[in-house]
Amino acid sequence: MEEELRYGKRKKKKIKSPNPLFEAWLREWKEEAAEKGIKSQYVYAKALKSLQRYPLLLTSGKDCKILENFGDKLCKMLEDRLQKHIQEHGAIVPPEPEASTSKAPATSKAPARQKPKPTQNAATTVKRAGTQGGGHQRVTHALSDSDSEGSTGAPPPPRKRQRSGICSGEREYIPAYRSGPYALLIALYRDRQVSQLLYIPAYRSGPYALLIALYRDRQSADGRGFMSKTELCNKAQELADKSFTVTDPGCRYTAWSSMGTLIKKGLVTKESSPAKYSLTEAGCELAHRLEMSQADDYPVCLIPTPRAPAGIPEASSQDIGQLQYKYVTNEGEEVINKDKAAVLIEDDFGLGFLIKVNYQKLLTSGKRYRLDTTRPLGEDVYVYLHGDDTDELAINTNMPRLPSLDEDDLQEAVNVEKPRKEVKKRTKTPKDVMSSASAEPQLLSFQSSSPRPTTKTLGRVHSQGSSATSENSQDSTESAASTCVPNFVFQPGEFEIILCVDNAEFYGSRQGGGKSLLPDLIKNGVTCDLRKLHVGDLLWVARKKTQTEAGVGQQPRRRELVLDYIVERKRMDDLVHSCTDGRLPDQKFRLKHCGLKKPIFMIEDYGSLQHFSMPEDRIRQTITNLKVIDGFQVKKTKNVKESVAYLTVMTRYLQSYYKDKRLYACSMDDIKDQVWINDITDREVRLMEFNEFNQGSVKSRNLSVQDMFCKHLSKVSGMSGERAMAVTQVYPTLTHLMDAYRSCPNKSVAESLLSTIKVNKSLRNLGINPSRLIHQLYTTPGALT
Amino acid sequence: QYLILMLDTRIVNSGGHGVAIFKACEALGIQYITKEQTVPFSITWSRQVTSINVSRENQVETVKSEQMEEDVLVLLPVADFVNFVQNHKKCGSELGGEPTLTNYVQTVKQHLPNSILSFVVIGMEKYFRDQKTKVQRKHRAAVLSSVRVTPCTDSDQGSVHRLDVEEAITDNQLQTDVMVYLLETSEELSEFVRTFSKAVAEKPAKKDRLQTAFFDDGVSTVKVDKNGQGLLRVWKQQLLQFKNISPDIADAIVQAYPSPHLLMEAYRKCNDSNEQEKLIENIVVRRGAGVLETSRRVGKEMSRRICTFVTSSNANEVIK
């Protein structure tokens, strides 16, 4: 009685699959088929899967028919096998513990009852065998090695069998038969092993955070021993990477969903209503272990530590990074090979090699050296470089070779060839170029022999090498004055960089649900300012710092300059929407012509690409076109978090780059006309005022009569913006056109009046059709249809 | 199409992305050749241009020449990228040290002056995933052994965080204006190359589209058939171009003056400019339907605007 009771209990807990025999057979067949490479393996696999999902017992092969992926053939096979099994084992030992109780009611009741115990024991036997003498391994091996029936089935030494005491009278239970009960036992055993594996939530996952939060609450003095859901969410949030409240797109679960698992595993209990959550003993233990193993936590994730980007920016961008020098022989000859260099050996210094190097750079490199005072000193000095700091060859190849390439034997030839090319180039360049280490493209430097500014005050990277401005750039202030008179100047340190967020970006988001960036940006410590932007969604301004905070009253509006970067944030659904309703070209146009030189499209993924009203590849093409054809910078982000991270990092870097700059305020027209682009390394930058910028980019700006006429014309079918422009070049207003029509001698001349207008680039004629149509539109005396 | 895509041999040999790219090219119908390039792992495009020269003997000869496109795509193996990011992270303030992403980009720029670079890194997510499983394993082991293990934060220099990557990319963007794109699979790469090639191919034709795009505000042209059916809609669309004009107002005006000609005639019949300005001021605009119907007038502002447009012969007069 007692035994039976226990059995019942056990069964409940342990039996995951109600039909282990069938499963084992199917698995066996599947493996056989897989070995032979027959397609039927998939049939078995499918059947197996659906069988595993079926929670109830199946008593015969035929019963399996009700399941998916079971055909007549398979059912028959199972039935036959079952019969065979019963014949073989059923007589001696009840076929299979669980299987027989349920599956084969045909067998006598008595064996069925007795069965549980033996199986259990059998399993332990096998297990014990395993733990004791590596037998387990052998057994498992045998299990997978399905063909060699006889040898694998070799019964373990009787001693063990006896000890385990399973075989109550029977000849032997240890599976002489390779797959049947044997495989089953192993399967069960493994299953149990798995369930015995400790549940440990992944680091910074939902359950992890929940457990730790509960644990800490419990440990703390003022803890009540339970927590409410909101409390728990708030506490746990900082311990998890996933949100407890907002779902990821395309997924219905939050980190909170894992609470169900915790409760099910008996780690947390949920009581009363409103729910109070508390840790169980087991949960407490687990949480303790989690806490201990991870005592020092990561810095809370997303607050980027402002990492000073490369101290002196222009140096970092120019410098390849490595110290460049040449070895010098005793005769004063410069060589690149260390072996030929003059050597110095001193007790307190050690071995040194003579090199010639730029002194400044040597100092910054931090290498050990000893000055050679016997040789002339100048900007370049002769020093003995400590042996440990030297390289075999004093070449720093220009092209940093990719390490992965070096591993690639195939590419050996290329690699050998490449440095050689570089050497040649290097010898060509004059030495002082090397020492001044300008960022100038070396290839270019001997193509265009124009003098380049050595001091990088206003030296810009000229895209087309327009020499007009470059000549001036030697003297920075003068050149600035000559091209445009700055309205005012911000000295370094007088201003701060602030991220401006468009109103609509923030307020428009309410219904969008968690779309807005602002809260997260503020959380990241970015100085933000909300204001109405007429173009773009985000941009950066340099604002003059207020000298005295005391000036409480109406401060004169602080002066602000707009940096060159402007971001148009487009979530994928916005993008698609503005593509379909045609706002995109307009937005692109306005962004392109707003006067800021570095427009950036920030494209934010939003769920799958497949569910939009545009085909996937067209969306992709649109994005690529933004980059390639329209020349925008495109930044892709995966979610709001990444967007925020990008903006945060961007702000930080801009702040540190602009820290030392002097800013000149210029008018918008000057800026728009300027050919060059402000380089990040420039010390002095010309920017426009924010107010001017924002007013200049008002969306519904008043148009001139000509522009309006152009817009009107572009509505006629067969016309385009380009064509309409061509027409308005000749007839700038409607009045002009009407006058022209009136002066035409007859109708046919008037009709073809516009047909010979040349359209822009292609110089093609406008054609008769649009011409006739426009004529008809404007001269039909009666009502149009 | 006259485009040839040139693939660095190394992409095919060691990158393993060759096949995917070939397929993309075939789908697009452009030629491709693999060829050793100066910059490892780069993809460039060249266009066949036929120019017509008239030689001295007045003979017309067509010259076919290949012209390099300015867009260049450079792949960057993950390992190297991670390396660069690490250097960037370590570098911080001091100058010396190994090359960073920016250095690399700049050297590539030197080798390919006058080109627009884009960098692609494939498999960064996978790298992060691997890192994460590593951390998780350690975590698990730590919990199981319940020995206090050295906290598995990134004391091991080997790993790079998303934030580091983000910083490196952003810094690079600021310094060099070159964007690094992170892709995952070969398929994504081939898709990217496909769209990129297409965009490069169409570039000359579309390059100037933003110069005039200003005049397209989305609503495309109105279809008109031979007999002029549809011109009325064109007229209405034209009226809608004015600022602050709703379809209702446009409808009302179109009803009163069903063609531009009629409107112009009406303006001509006016005695003075004052009268002209007020001509359409009082046209009644109906809004809504049934009980909810309300009516109002076109209004002074609108009347003046339209008047200016129709009657002015000064191209630069601003319609206020």
Coordinates of N, CA and C in Angstrom, one line a residue, chain A residues 465-643:
Chain A
G465 N 40.1 70.6 -53.8 CA 41.3 71.3 -53.8 C 41.2 72.7 -54.3
S466 N 40.2 73.4 -53.9 CA 40.0 74.8 -54.4 C 41.0 75.6 -53.7
S467 N 41.9 76.2 -54.5 CA 43.1 76.8 -53.9 C 42.7 78.2 -53.5
A468 N 41.6 78.7 -53.9 CA 41.3 80.1 -53.6 C 41.3 80.4 -52.0
T469 N 40.7 79.5 -51.3 CA 40.6 79.7 -49.9 C 41.8 79.2 -49.2
S470 N 42.5 78.2 -49.8 CA 43.6 77.6 -49.1 C 44.7 78.5 -49.0
E471 N 44.8 79.4 -49.9 CA 46.0 80.4 -49.8 C 45.8 81.2 -48.5
N472 N 44.6 81.6 -48.3 CA 44.4 82.4 -47.1 C 44.5 81.7 -45.8
S473 N 44.4 80.4 -45.9 CA 44.2 79.7 -44.6 C 45.4 79.7 -43.8
Q474 N 46.5 80.3 -44.3 CA 47.7 80.4 -43.5 C 47.4 81.3 -42.3
D475 N 46.8 82.4 -42.6 CA 46.5 83.3 -41.5 C 45.0 83.2 -41.2
S476 N 44.8 82.6 -40.1 CA 43.4 82.2 -39.9 C 42.5 83.4 -39.7
T477 N 42.8 84.3 -38.9 CA 41.8 85.3 -38.6 C 41.6 86.2 -39.8
E478 N 42.7 86.4 -40.6 CA 42.5 87.2 -41.8 C 41.6 86.6 -42.8
S479 N 41.8 85.3 -42.9 CA 41.0 84.6 -43.9 C 39.5 84.6 -43.5
A480 N 39.3 84.4 -42.2 CA 38.0 84.4 -41.7 C 37.3 85.7 -42.0
A481 N 38.1 86.8 -41.8 CA 37.6 88.1 -42.0 C 37.3 88.4 -43.5
S482 N 38.2 87.8 -44.3 CA 38.1 88.1 -45.7 C 36.8 87.5 -46.4
T483 N 36.6 86.2 -46.0 CA 35.4 85.6 -46.6 C 34.1 86.0 -46.0
C484 N 34.1 86.2 -44.7 CA 32.9 86.8 -44.1 C 33.2 87.4 -42.8
V485 N 32.5 88.4 -42.5 CA 32.7 89.1 -41.3 C 31.9 88.5 -40.2
P486 N 32.6 87.9 -39.2 CA 31.9 87.2 -38.2 C 31.1 88.3 -37.3
N487 N 29.9 87.9 -37.0 CA 29.0 88.8 -36.2 C 29.5 88.8 -34.8
F488 N 29.9 87.7 -34.3 CA 30.6 87.6 -33.0 C 31.3 86.4 -32.8
V489 N 32.1 86.3 -31.8 CA 33.0 85.1 -31.7 C 32.8 84.5 -30.3
F490 N 32.8 83.2 -30.3 CA 32.8 82.5 -29.0 C 34.2 82.0 -28.8
Q491 N 34.8 82.4 -27.7 CA 36.1 81.9 -27.4 C 36.0 80.5 -26.8
P492 N 37.1 79.8 -26.9 CA 37.1 78.4 -26.3 C 36.7 78.5 -24.8
G493 N 35.8 77.6 -24.4 CA 35.4 77.6 -23.0 C 34.2 78.5 -22.7
E494 N 33.9 79.3 -23.6 CA 32.8 80.3 -23.3 C 31.4 79.7 -23.6
F495 N 31.4 78.6 -24.2 CA 30.1 78.0 -24.6 C 30.0 76.6 -24.2
E496 N 28.8 76.1 -24.3 CA 28.5 74.7 -24.0 C 27.7 74.1 -25.2
I497 N 27.9 72.8 -25.4 CA 27.2 72.2 -26.5 C 25.9 71.5 -26.0
I498 N 24.9 71.8 -26.6 CA 23.6 71.3 -26.2 C 22.9 70.6 -27.3
L499 N 22.2 69.6 -27.0 CA 21.4 68.8 -28.0 C 20.0 69.4 -28.0
C500 N 19.6 69.8 -29.2 CA 18.2 70.4 -29.3 C 17.3 69.3 -29.9
V501 N 16.2 69.2 -29.2 CA 15.2 68.2 -29.7 C 14.0 68.9 -30.2
D502 N 13.5 68.5 -31.3 CA 12.3 69.1 -31.8 C 11.1 68.8 -31.0
N503 N 10.3 69.8 -30.8 CA 9.0 69.7 -30.1 C 8.2 68.5 -30.5
A504 N 8.0 68.4 -31.8 CA 7.1 67.4 -32.3 C 7.7 66.0 -32.0
E505 N 9.0 65.9 -32.0 CA 9.6 64.7 -31.7 C 9.2 64.2 -30.3
F506 N 9.0 65.2 -29.5 CA 8.7 64.8 -28.1 C 7.2 64.7 -27.9
Y507 N 6.5 65.8 -28.2 CA 5.0 65.8 -27.9 C 4.3 64.8 -28.9
G508 N 4.7 64.7 -30.1 CA 4.0 63.9 -31.0 C 4.1 62.4 -30.6
S509 N 4.9 62.2 -29.6 CA 5.2 60.8 -29.3 C 4.1 60.2 -28.4
R510 N 3.4 61.0 -27.7 CA 2.5 60.5 -26.7 C 1.7 59.3 -27.1
Q511 N 1.1 59.4 -28.3 CA 0.2 58.3 -28.7 C 1.1 57.2 -29.3
G512 N 2.3 57.6 -29.8 CA 3.2 56.6 -30.4 C 3.6 55.5 -29.4
G513 N 3.6 55.9 -28.1 CA 4.0 54.9 -27.1 C 5.5 54.7 -27.0
G514 N 6.1 55.4 -26.1 CA 7.5 55.1 -25.8 C 8.4 55.3 -27.0
K515 N 8.0 56.2 -27.8 CA 8.8 56.5 -29.0 C 9.9 57.6 -28.7
S516 N 9.5 58.4 -27.7 CA 10.4 59.6 -27.6 C 11.7 59.3 -27.0
L517 N 12.7 60.1 -27.4 CA 14.0 59.9 -26.9 C 14.3 60.7 -25.7
L518 N 13.6 61.7 -25.5 CA 14.0 62.7 -24.5 C 14.2 62.2 -23.1
P519 N 13.3 61.4 -22.6 CA 13.5 61.0 -21.2 C 14.8 60.2 -21.0
D520 N 15.0 59.3 -22.0 CA 16.2 58.5 -21.9 C 17.5 59.4 -22.1
L521 N 17.4 60.4 -22.9 CA 18.6 61.2 -23.1 C 18.9 62.0 -21.8
I522 N 17.8 62.5 -21.2 CA 18.0 63.2 -19.9 C 18.6 62.2 -18.9
K523 N 18.1 61.0 -18.9 CA 18.6 60.0 -18.0 C 20.1 59.8 -18.2
N524 N 20.5 59.9 -19.4 CA 21.9 59.7 -19.7 C 22.8 60.9 -19.4
G525 N 22.1 61.9 -19.0 CA 22.9 63.1 -18.6 C 23.2 64.0 -19.8
V526 N 22.5 63.9 -20.8 CA 22.7 64.8 -21.9 C 22.0 66.1 -21.7
T527 N 22.6 67.2 -21.9 CA 21.9 68.5 -21.8 C 21.1 68.7 -23.0
C528 N 19.8 68.7 -22.8 CA 18.8 68.7 -23.9 C 18.0 70.0 -23.8
D529 N 17.5 70.4 -24.9 CA 16.7 71.6 -25.0 C 15.6 71.3 -26.0
L530 N 14.3 71.5 -25.5 CA 13.2 71.2 -26.4 C 12.8 72.5 -27.1
R531 N 12.7 72.4 -28.3 CA 12.3 73.7 -29.0 C 11.7 73.3 -30.4
K532 N 11.1 74.3 -31.0 CA 10.6 74.0 -32.3 C 11.6 74.0 -33.4
L533 N 11.8 72.9 -34.1 CA 12.8 72.9 -35.2 C 12.0 72.8 -36.5
H534 N 12.3 73.6 -37.4 CA 11.6 73.6 -38.7 C 12.1 72.5 -39.6
V535 N 13.3 72.1 -39.4 CA 13.9 71.1 -40.2 C 14.7 70.1 -39.3
G536 N 14.6 68.9 -39.6 CA 15.3 67.9 -38.8 C 14.6 67.7 -37.5
D537 N 15.1 66.7 -36.8 CA 14.6 66.4 -35.5 C 15.5 66.7 -34.3
L538 N 16.8 66.6 -34.6 CA 17.8 66.9 -33.5 C 18.9 67.6 -34.1
L539 N 19.5 68.5 -33.4 CA 20.7 69.2 -33.8 C 21.4 69.7 -32.6
W540 N 22.6 70.1 -32.8 CA 23.4 70.6 -31.6 C 23.7 72.1 -31.8
V541 N 23.6 72.8 -30.7 CA 24.0 74.2 -30.7 C 25.1 74.4 -29.7
A542 N 25.8 75.5 -29.9 CA 26.8 75.9 -29.0 C 26.1 77.2 -28.3
R543 N 26.0 77.1 -27.0 CA 25.3 78.2 -26.4 C 26.3 78.9 -25.4
K544 N 26.2 80.2 -25.5 CA 27.1 81.0 -24.6 C 26.7 80.7 -23.1
K545 N 27.7 80.4 -22.3 CA 27.5 80.2 -20.9 C 27.1 81.5 -20.3
T546 N 26.2 81.4 -19.4 CA 25.9 82.6 -18.7 C 26.9 82.9 -17.6
Q547 N 27.4 84.1 -17.6 CA 28.5 84.4 -16.7 C 28.0 84.4 -15.3
T548 N 26.9 85.2 -15.1 CA 26.4 85.3 -13.7 C 25.0 84.7 -13.7
E549 N 24.8 83.8 -12.7 CA 23.5 83.2 -12.5 C 22.6 84.2 -11.9
A550 N 23.1 85.2 -11.4 CA 22.3 86.2 -10.6 C 21.3 86.9 -11.5
G551 N 21.6 87.1 -12.7 CA 20.7 87.8 -13.6 C 19.4 87.1 -13.8
V552 N 18.6 87.3 -12.8 CA 17.3 86.5 -12.8 C 16.3 87.0 -13.9
G553 N 16.3 88.3 -14.0 CA 15.2 88.9 -14.8 C 15.3 88.5 -16.3
Q554 N 14.8 89.3 -17.1 CA 14.7 89.0 -18.5 C 16.1 89.1 -19.1
Q555 N 16.8 88.0 -19.2 CA 18.1 88.0 -19.8 C 17.9 88.2 -21.3
P556 N 18.8 88.9 -21.8 CA 18.8 89.0 -23.3 C 19.0 87.6 -23.8
R557 N 18.3 87.3 -24.8 CA 18.4 85.9 -25.4 C 19.8 85.5 -25.6
R558 N 20.1 84.3 -25.1 CA 21.4 83.9 -25.2 C 21.8 83.6 -26.7
R559 N 23.0 83.9 -27.0 CA 23.4 83.7 -28.4 C 23.7 82.2 -28.6
E560 N 23.3 81.7 -29.7 CA 23.5 80.3 -30.0 C 24.0 80.1 -31.4
L561 N 24.9 79.2 -31.6 CA 25.4 78.8 -32.9 C 25.0 77.4 -33.2
V562 N 24.7 77.1 -34.4 CA 24.3 75.7 -34.8 C 25.5 75.0 -35.3
L563 N 25.7 73.8 -34.7 CA 26.8 73.0 -35.2 C 26.4 72.4 -36.6
D564 N 27.4 71.8 -37.2 CA 27.1 71.3 -38.6 C 26.3 70.1 -38.7
Y565 N 26.0 69.5 -37.6 CA 25.3 68.2 -37.6 C 23.8 68.3 -37.4
I566 N 23.1 67.7 -38.2 CA 21.6 67.7 -38.0 C 21.1 66.3 -38.2
V567 N 20.2 65.8 -37.3 CA 19.8 64.4 -37.4 C 18.3 64.4 -37.7
E568 N 17.9 63.7 -38.7 CA 16.5 63.4 -39.0 C 16.3 62.0 -38.5
R569 N 15.5 61.9 -37.5 CA 15.2 60.5 -36.9 C 14.0 59.9 -37.6
K570 N 14.2 58.8 -38.1 CA 13.1 58.1 -38.8 C 13.0 56.7 -38.3
R571 N 11.9 56.4 -37.6 CA 11.7 55.1 -37.3 C 11.2 54.4 -38.6
M572 N 11.4 53.1 -38.7 CA 11.1 52.4 -39.9 C 9.7 52.7 -40.4
D573 N 8.7 52.7 -39.5 CA 7.4 52.9 -39.9 C 7.2 54.3 -40.4
D574 N 7.8 55.3 -39.8 CA 7.8 56.7 -40.3 C 8.3 56.7 -41.7
L575 N 9.5 56.1 -41.9 CA 10.1 56.1 -43.1 C 9.2 55.6 -44.2
V576 N 8.6 54.5 -44.0 CA 7.8 53.9 -45.0 C 6.6 54.8 -45.3
H577 N 6.1 55.4 -44.2 CA 4.9 56.2 -44.3 C 5.3 57.5 -45.2
S578 N 6.4 58.0 -44.8 CA 6.7 59.2 -45.6 C 7.2 58.9 -47.0
C579 N 7.6 57.7 -47.3 CA 7.8 57.3 -48.6 C 6.5 57.2 -49.4
T580 N 5.5 56.5 -48.8 CA 4.3 56.3 -49.5 C 3.5 57.6 -49.7
D581 N 3.6 58.5 -48.7 CA 2.8 59.7 -49.0 C 3.6 60.8 -49.6
G582 N 4.9 60.5 -49.9 CA 5.6 61.4 -50.7 C 6.2 62.6 -50.0
R583 N 6.3 62.5 -48.7 CA 6.9 63.6 -47.9 C 8.4 63.5 -48.0
L584 N 8.9 62.3 -48.3 CA 10.3 62.1 -48.1 C 11.2 63.0 -49.0
P585 N 10.8 63.1 -50.3 CA 11.7 64.0 -51.1 C 11.7 65.4 -50.6
D586 N 10.6 65.9 -50.1 CA 10.6 67.2 -49.6 C 11.4 67.3 -48.4
Q587 N 11.4 66.3 -47.5 CA 12.2 66.3 -46.3 C 13.7 66.3 -46.6
K588 N 14.0 65.5 -47.6 CA 15.4 65.3 -48.0 C 15.8 66.7 -48.6
F589 N 15.0 67.3 -49.4 CA 15.4 68.5 -50.0 C 15.7 69.6 -48.9
R590 N 14.7 69.6 -47.9 CA 14.9 70.7 -46.9 C 16.1 70.4 -46.1
L591 N 16.4 69.2 -45.8 CA 17.5 68.8 -45.0 C 18.8 69.1 -45.7
K592 N 18.8 68.9 -47.0 CA 20.0 69.1 -47.8 C 20.3 70.6 -48.0
H593 N 19.2 71.4 -48.0 CA 19.4 72.8 -48.2 C 19.3 73.7 -47.0
C594 N 19.3 73.0 -45.9 CA 19.1 73.8 -44.7 C 20.4 74.6 -44.3
G595 N 21.5 74.3 -44.9 CA 22.7 75.0 -44.6 C 23.7 74.3 -43.7
L596 N 23.2 73.3 -43.1 CA 24.1 72.5 -42.3 C 24.8 71.4 -43.1
K597 N 26.1 71.2 -42.9 CA 26.8 70.4 -43.9 C 26.7 68.9 -43.6
K598 N 26.4 68.5 -42.5 CA 26.4 67.1 -42.2 C 25.1 66.6 -41.8
P599 N 24.2 66.5 -42.7 CA 22.9 65.9 -42.4 C 23.0 64.4 -42.2
I600 N 22.3 63.9 -41.2 CA 22.4 62.5 -40.8 C 21.0 62.0 -40.8
F601 N 20.7 60.9 -41.4 CA 19.5 60.2 -41.3 C 19.7 59.1 -40.2
M602 N 18.9 59.1 -39.2 CA 19.0 58.0 -38.2 C 17.8 57.1 -38.4
I603 N 18.1 55.9 -38.9 CA 17.0 55.0 -39.3 C 16.9 54.0 -38.1
E604 N 15.7 54.0 -37.5 CA 15.6 53.1 -36.4 C 14.7 51.9 -36.8
D605 N 15.1 50.7 -36.5 CA 14.3 49.6 -36.9 C 13.1 49.6 -36.0
Y606 N 12.1 49.0 -36.6 CA 10.8 48.9 -35.8 C 10.2 47.6 -36.2
G607 N 10.4 46.6 -35.5 CA 9.9 45.3 -35.8 C 10.4 44.8 -37.1
S608 N 9.7 43.8 -37.7 CA 10.2 43.2 -38.9 C 10.0 44.1 -40.1
L609 N 10.9 44.0 -41.0 CA 10.7 44.8 -42.2 C 9.6 44.4 -43.1
Q610 N 9.1 43.2 -42.8 CA 8.2 42.6 -43.8 C 6.8 43.0 -43.7
H611 N 6.5 43.7 -42.6 CA 5.1 44.0 -42.4 C 4.7 45.4 -42.7
F612 N 5.5 46.0 -43.5 CA 5.1 47.4 -43.9 C 4.4 47.4 -45.3
S613 N 3.9 48.6 -45.6 CA 3.2 48.6 -46.8 C 4.1 48.7 -48.1
M614 N 5.4 48.6 -47.8 CA 6.3 48.6 -49.0 C 7.1 47.3 -49.0
P615 N 7.4 46.8 -50.1 CA 8.2 45.6 -50.1 C 9.6 45.9 -49.4
E616 N 10.1 44.8 -48.8 CA 11.3 44.9 -48.0 C 12.5 45.5 -48.8
D617 N 12.7 45.0 -50.0 CA 13.9 45.4 -50.7 C 13.7 46.9 -51.2
R618 N 12.5 47.3 -51.3 CA 12.4 48.7 -51.7 C 12.7 49.6 -50.5
I619 N 12.4 49.2 -49.3 CA 12.7 50.0 -48.2 C 14.3 50.1 -48.1
R620 N 14.9 48.9 -48.2 CA 16.3 48.9 -48.2 C 17.0 49.8 -49.2
Q621 N 16.4 49.7 -50.4 CA 16.9 50.5 -51.5 C 16.8 52.0 -51.2
T622 N 15.7 52.3 -50.6 CA 15.5 53.7 -50.2 C 16.5 54.2 -49.3
I623 N 16.8 53.3 -48.3 CA 17.8 53.7 -47.3 C 19.2 53.8 -47.9
T624 N 19.5 52.9 -48.8 CA 20.8 53.0 -49.4 C 20.9 54.2 -50.3
N625 N 19.8 54.5 -51.0 CA 19.8 55.7 -51.9 C 20.1 56.9 -51.1
L626 N 19.5 57.0 -49.9 CA 19.8 58.1 -49.1 C 21.3 58.4 -48.9
K627 N 22.0 57.3 -48.8 CA 23.4 57.4 -48.6 C 24.1 57.7 -50.0
V628 N 23.9 56.8 -50.9 CA 24.7 56.8 -52.1 C 24.3 58.0 -53.0
I629 N 23.0 58.1 -53.3 CA 22.6 59.1 -54.3 C 22.4 60.5 -53.6
D630 N 21.8 60.5 -52.5 CA 21.5 61.8 -51.9 C 22.6 62.3 -51.0
G631 N 23.6 61.4 -50.7 CA 24.7 61.9 -50.0 C 24.5 62.2 -48.5
F632 N 23.5 61.6 -47.9 CA 23.3 61.8 -46.5 C 24.2 60.8 -45.8
Q633 N 24.5 61.1 -44.6 CA 25.1 60.1 -43.7 C 23.9 59.3 -43.2
V634 N 24.0 58.0 -43.2 CA 22.9 57.2 -42.7 C 23.4 56.4 -41.5
K635 N 22.7 56.5 -40.4 CA 23.0 55.7 -39.2 C 21.9 54.8 -38.9
K636 N 22.2 53.5 -38.8 CA 21.1 52.6 -38.5 C 21.1 52.2 -37.0
T637 N 20.0 52.2 -36.4 CA 19.9 51.8 -35.0 C 18.8 50.7 -34.9
K638 N 18.9 49.9 -33.9 CA 18.0 48.8 -33.8 C 16.8 49.1 -33.0
N639 N 16.9 50.1 -32.1 CA 15.8 50.4 -31.2 C 16.1 51.8 -30.6
V640 N 15.1 52.2 -29.8 CA 15.2 53.5 -29.2 C 16.5 53.6 -28.3
K641 N 16.8 52.5 -27.7 CA 17.9 52.5 -26.8 C 19.2 52.8 -27.6
E642 N 19.3 52.2 -28.7 CA 20.5 52.4 -29.5 C 20.6 53.9 -30.0
S643 N 19.4 54.4 -30.4 CA 19.3 55.7 -30.9 C 19.8 56.7 -29.8

